[in-house]
Amino acid sequence: YGKISYWNERYTNEEEQFDWHQRWYGVKHIFTELEIKNDANILNIGCGTSSLMEFLLLYHMHNQHIKEDYNWDITVKTVQRPMLGIVAPPVDDNLHYIYICKKKHTSK
């Protein structure tokens, strides 16, 4: 899992969305409790083909909380997928992210 070539090949062959951590409804309460401000930017690191940001975007568009949502992944194929009919924006080094969604791996 540690090589970019693995993920590039995987996402070239897989078109379906897959949520590695949890789906939106499993983490919605966390975002609600954060009381995110109207001008917040959110960066989802290691997004893969997760639908999390699509649901987050819909939720916050409805509640008018978030300025921008961005996905970031090591593989370009995943972040170039259209999301709600919108192609992911190019990276902007001038953006400052207040909230970062990162998968947490735990070992037993």
PDB file of C-alpha atoms in Angstrom:
ATOM      1  CA  TYR A   1       0.000   0.000   0.000  1.00  0.00           C
ATOM      2  CA  GLY A   2       2.993   2.316   0.323  1.00  0.00           C
ATOM      3  CA  LYS A   3       3.674   2.811  -3.393  1.00  0.00           C
ATOM      4  CA  ILE A   4       2.027   5.386  -5.631  1.00  0.00           C
ATOM      5  CA  SER A   5       2.073   2.897  -8.517  1.00  0.00           C
ATOM      6  CA  TYR A   6      -0.169   0.530  -6.514  1.00  0.00           C
ATOM      7  CA  TRP A   7      -2.811   3.219  -5.989  1.00  0.00           C
ATOM      8  CA  ASN A   8      -2.595   4.498  -9.564  1.00  0.00           C
ATOM      9  CA  GLU A   9      -3.234   0.994 -10.865  1.00  0.00           C
ATOM     10  CA  ARG A  10      -5.980   0.314  -8.347  1.00  0.00           C
ATOM     11  CA  TYR A  11      -7.922   3.479  -9.127  1.00  0.00           C
ATOM     12  CA  THR A  12      -7.444   3.013 -12.873  1.00  0.00           C
ATOM     13  CA  ASN A  13      -9.309  -0.292 -12.590  1.00  0.00           C
ATOM     14  CA  GLU A  14     -11.887   0.705  -9.956  1.00  0.00           C
ATOM     15  CA  GLU A  15     -14.677   3.135 -10.713  1.00  0.00           C
ATOM     16  CA  GLU A  16     -16.861   2.638  -7.624  1.00  0.00           C
ATOM     17  CA  GLN A  17     -16.708   4.877  -4.584  1.00  0.00           C
ATOM     18  CA  PHE A  18     -15.280   3.307  -1.465  1.00  0.00           C
ATOM     19  CA  ASP A  19     -15.204   4.772   2.029  1.00  0.00           C
ATOM     20  CA  TRP A  20     -12.188   3.393   3.905  1.00  0.00           C
ATOM     21  CA  HIS A  21     -13.070   4.879   7.245  1.00  0.00           C
ATOM     22  CA  GLN A  22     -16.794   5.520   7.502  1.00  0.00           C
ATOM     23  CA  ARG A  23     -19.572   6.850   5.378  1.00  0.00           C
ATOM     24  CA  TRP A  24     -20.894  10.376   5.928  1.00  0.00           C
ATOM     25  CA  TYR A  25     -23.596   9.362   8.386  1.00  0.00           C
ATOM     26  CA  GLY A  26     -20.975   7.729  10.615  1.00  0.00           C
ATOM     27  CA  VAL A  27     -19.058  11.004  11.034  1.00  0.00           C
ATOM     28  CA  LYS A  28     -21.754  13.653  10.500  1.00  0.00           C
ATOM     29  CA  HIS A  29     -22.075  14.239  14.248  1.00  0.00           C
ATOM     30  CA  ILE A  30     -18.377  15.161  14.463  1.00  0.00           C
ATOM     31  CA  PHE A  31     -18.723  17.917  11.871  1.00  0.00           C
ATOM     32  CA  THR A  32     -21.894  19.156  13.546  1.00  0.00           C
ATOM     33  CA  GLU A  33     -20.157  19.363  16.938  1.00  0.00           C
ATOM     34  CA  LEU A  34     -17.210  21.307  15.467  1.00  0.00           C
ATOM     35  CA  GLU A  35     -19.467  24.305  14.771  1.00  0.00           C
ATOM     36  CA  ILE A  36     -17.534  25.075  11.607  1.00  0.00           C
ATOM     37  CA  LYS A  37     -17.472  28.757  10.671  1.00  0.00           C
ATOM     38  CA  ASN A  38     -18.871  30.111   7.400  1.00  0.00           C
ATOM     39  CA  ASP A  39     -15.481  30.868   5.842  1.00  0.00           C
ATOM     40  CA  ALA A  40     -13.821  27.534   6.706  1.00  0.00           C
ATOM     41  CA  ASN A  41     -11.815  25.499   4.196  1.00  0.00           C
ATOM     42  CA  ILE A  42     -11.755  21.727   4.629  1.00  0.00           C
ATOM     43  CA  LEU A  43      -9.064  19.454   3.203  1.00  0.00           C
ATOM     44  CA  ASN A  44      -9.673  15.695   3.039  1.00  0.00           C
ATOM     45  CA  ILE A  45      -6.242  14.024   2.966  1.00  0.00           C
ATOM     46  CA  GLY A  46      -6.041  10.601   1.337  1.00  0.00           C
ATOM     47  CA  CYS A  47      -9.559  10.849  -0.065  1.00  0.00           C
ATOM     48  CA  GLY A  48      -9.295   7.930  -2.477  1.00  0.00           C
ATOM     49  CA  THR A  49     -12.738   7.405  -3.992  1.00  0.00           C
ATOM     50  CA  SER A  50     -14.579   8.204  -0.772  1.00  0.00           C
ATOM     51  CA  SER A  51     -17.936   9.956  -1.012  1.00  0.00           C
ATOM     52  CA  LEU A  52     -17.338  11.790   2.295  1.00  0.00           C
ATOM     53  CA  MET A  53     -16.630  15.194   0.765  1.00  0.00           C
ATOM     54  CA  GLU A  54     -19.623  14.976  -1.556  1.00  0.00           C
ATOM     55  CA  PHE A  55     -21.924  14.513   1.421  1.00  0.00           C
ATOM     56  CA  LEU A  56     -20.048  17.140   3.426  1.00  0.00           C
ATOM     57  CA  LEU A  57     -20.417  19.578   0.555  1.00  0.00           C
ATOM     58  CA  LEU A  58     -24.154  18.898   0.287  1.00  0.00           C
ATOM     59  CA  TYR A  59     -24.630  19.180   4.055  1.00  0.00           C
ATOM     60  CA  HIS A  60     -22.775  22.455   4.368  1.00  0.00           C
ATOM     61  CA  MET A  61     -24.212  23.965   1.195  1.00  0.00           C
ATOM     62  CA  HIS A  62     -27.598  23.340   2.766  1.00  0.00           C
ATOM     63  CA  ASN A  63     -26.511  24.836   6.094  1.00  0.00           C
ATOM     64  CA  GLN A  64     -24.294  27.516   4.473  1.00  0.00           C
ATOM     65  CA  HIS A  65     -21.261  26.743   6.625  1.00  0.00           C
ATOM     66  CA  ILE A  66     -18.289  25.986   4.439  1.00  0.00           C
ATOM     67  CA  LYS A  67     -16.507  28.125   1.905  1.00  0.00           C
ATOM     68  CA  GLU A  68     -14.547  25.359   0.140  1.00  0.00           C
ATOM     69  CA  ASP A  69     -14.100  21.577   0.390  1.00  0.00           C
ATOM     70  CA  TYR A  70     -11.039  19.974  -1.166  1.00  0.00           C
ATOM     71  CA  ASN A  71      -9.936  16.384  -1.583  1.00  0.00           C
ATOM     72  CA  TRP A  72      -6.268  15.474  -1.736  1.00  0.00           C
ATOM     73  CA  ASP A  73      -4.768  12.112  -2.551  1.00  0.00           C
ATOM     74  CA  ILE A  74      -1.414  10.789  -3.699  1.00  0.00           C
ATOM     75  CA  THR A  75      -3.022   9.547  -6.924  1.00  0.00           C
ATOM     76  CA  VAL A  76      -4.203  12.137  -9.417  1.00  0.00           C
ATOM     77  CA  LYS A  77      -6.943   9.871 -10.783  1.00  0.00           C
ATOM     78  CA  THR A  78      -8.951  10.034  -7.576  1.00  0.00           C
ATOM     79  CA  VAL A  79      -9.055  13.814  -7.252  1.00  0.00           C
ATOM     80  CA  GLN A  80      -9.804  14.359 -10.934  1.00  0.00           C
ATOM     81  CA  ARG A  81     -13.103  12.484 -10.645  1.00  0.00           C
ATOM     82  CA  PRO A  82     -16.098  14.779 -10.947  1.00  0.00           C
ATOM     83  CA  MET A  83     -17.765  15.391  -7.597  1.00  0.00           C
ATOM     84  CA  LEU A  84     -21.403  16.429  -7.829  1.00  0.00           C
ATOM     85  CA  GLY A  85     -20.678  17.448 -11.413  1.00  0.00           C
ATOM     86  CA  ILE A  86     -17.730  19.621 -10.355  1.00  0.00           C
ATOM     87  CA  VAL A  87     -14.127  18.716 -11.161  1.00  0.00           C
ATOM     88  CA  ALA A  88     -11.752  19.158  -8.221  1.00  0.00           C
ATOM     89  CA  PRO A  89     -10.004  22.554  -8.290  1.00  0.00           C
ATOM     90  CA  PRO A  90      -6.245  22.817  -8.831  1.00  0.00           C
ATOM     91  CA  VAL A  91      -3.995  23.031  -5.791  1.00  0.00           C
ATOM     92  CA  ASP A  92      -3.611  26.566  -4.482  1.00  0.00           C
ATOM     93  CA  ASP A  93      -0.611  27.092  -2.192  1.00  0.00           C
ATOM     94  CA  ASN A  94      -2.205  30.284  -0.849  1.00  0.00           C
ATOM     95  CA  LEU A  95      -5.113  28.460   0.801  1.00  0.00           C
ATOM     96  CA  HIS A  96      -4.998  27.925   4.541  1.00  0.00           C
ATOM     97  CA  TYR A  97      -6.922  24.988   5.927  1.00  0.00           C
ATOM     98  CA  ILE A  98      -8.488  25.146   9.342  1.00  0.00           C
ATOM     99  CA  TYR A  99     -10.064  21.694   9.382  1.00  0.00           C
ATOM    100  CA  ILE A 100      -8.251  18.685   7.955  1.00  0.00           C
ATOM    101  CA  CYS A 101      -9.920  15.282   7.572  1.00  0.00           C
ATOM    102  CA  LYS A 102      -7.286  12.570   7.795  1.00  0.00           C
ATOM    103  CA  LYS A 103      -7.726   8.837   8.066  1.00  0.00           C
ATOM    104  CA  LYS A 104      -6.349   7.525  11.330  1.00  0.00           C
ATOM    105  CA  HIS A 105      -4.829   4.058  11.304  1.00  0.00           C
ATOM    106  CA  THR A 106      -4.591   2.166  14.551  1.00  0.00           C
ATOM    107  CA  SER A 107      -2.838  -1.113  15.149  1.00  0.00           C
ATOM    108  CA  LYS A 108      -3.789  -3.618  17.788  1.00  0.00           C
TER     109      LYS A 108
END
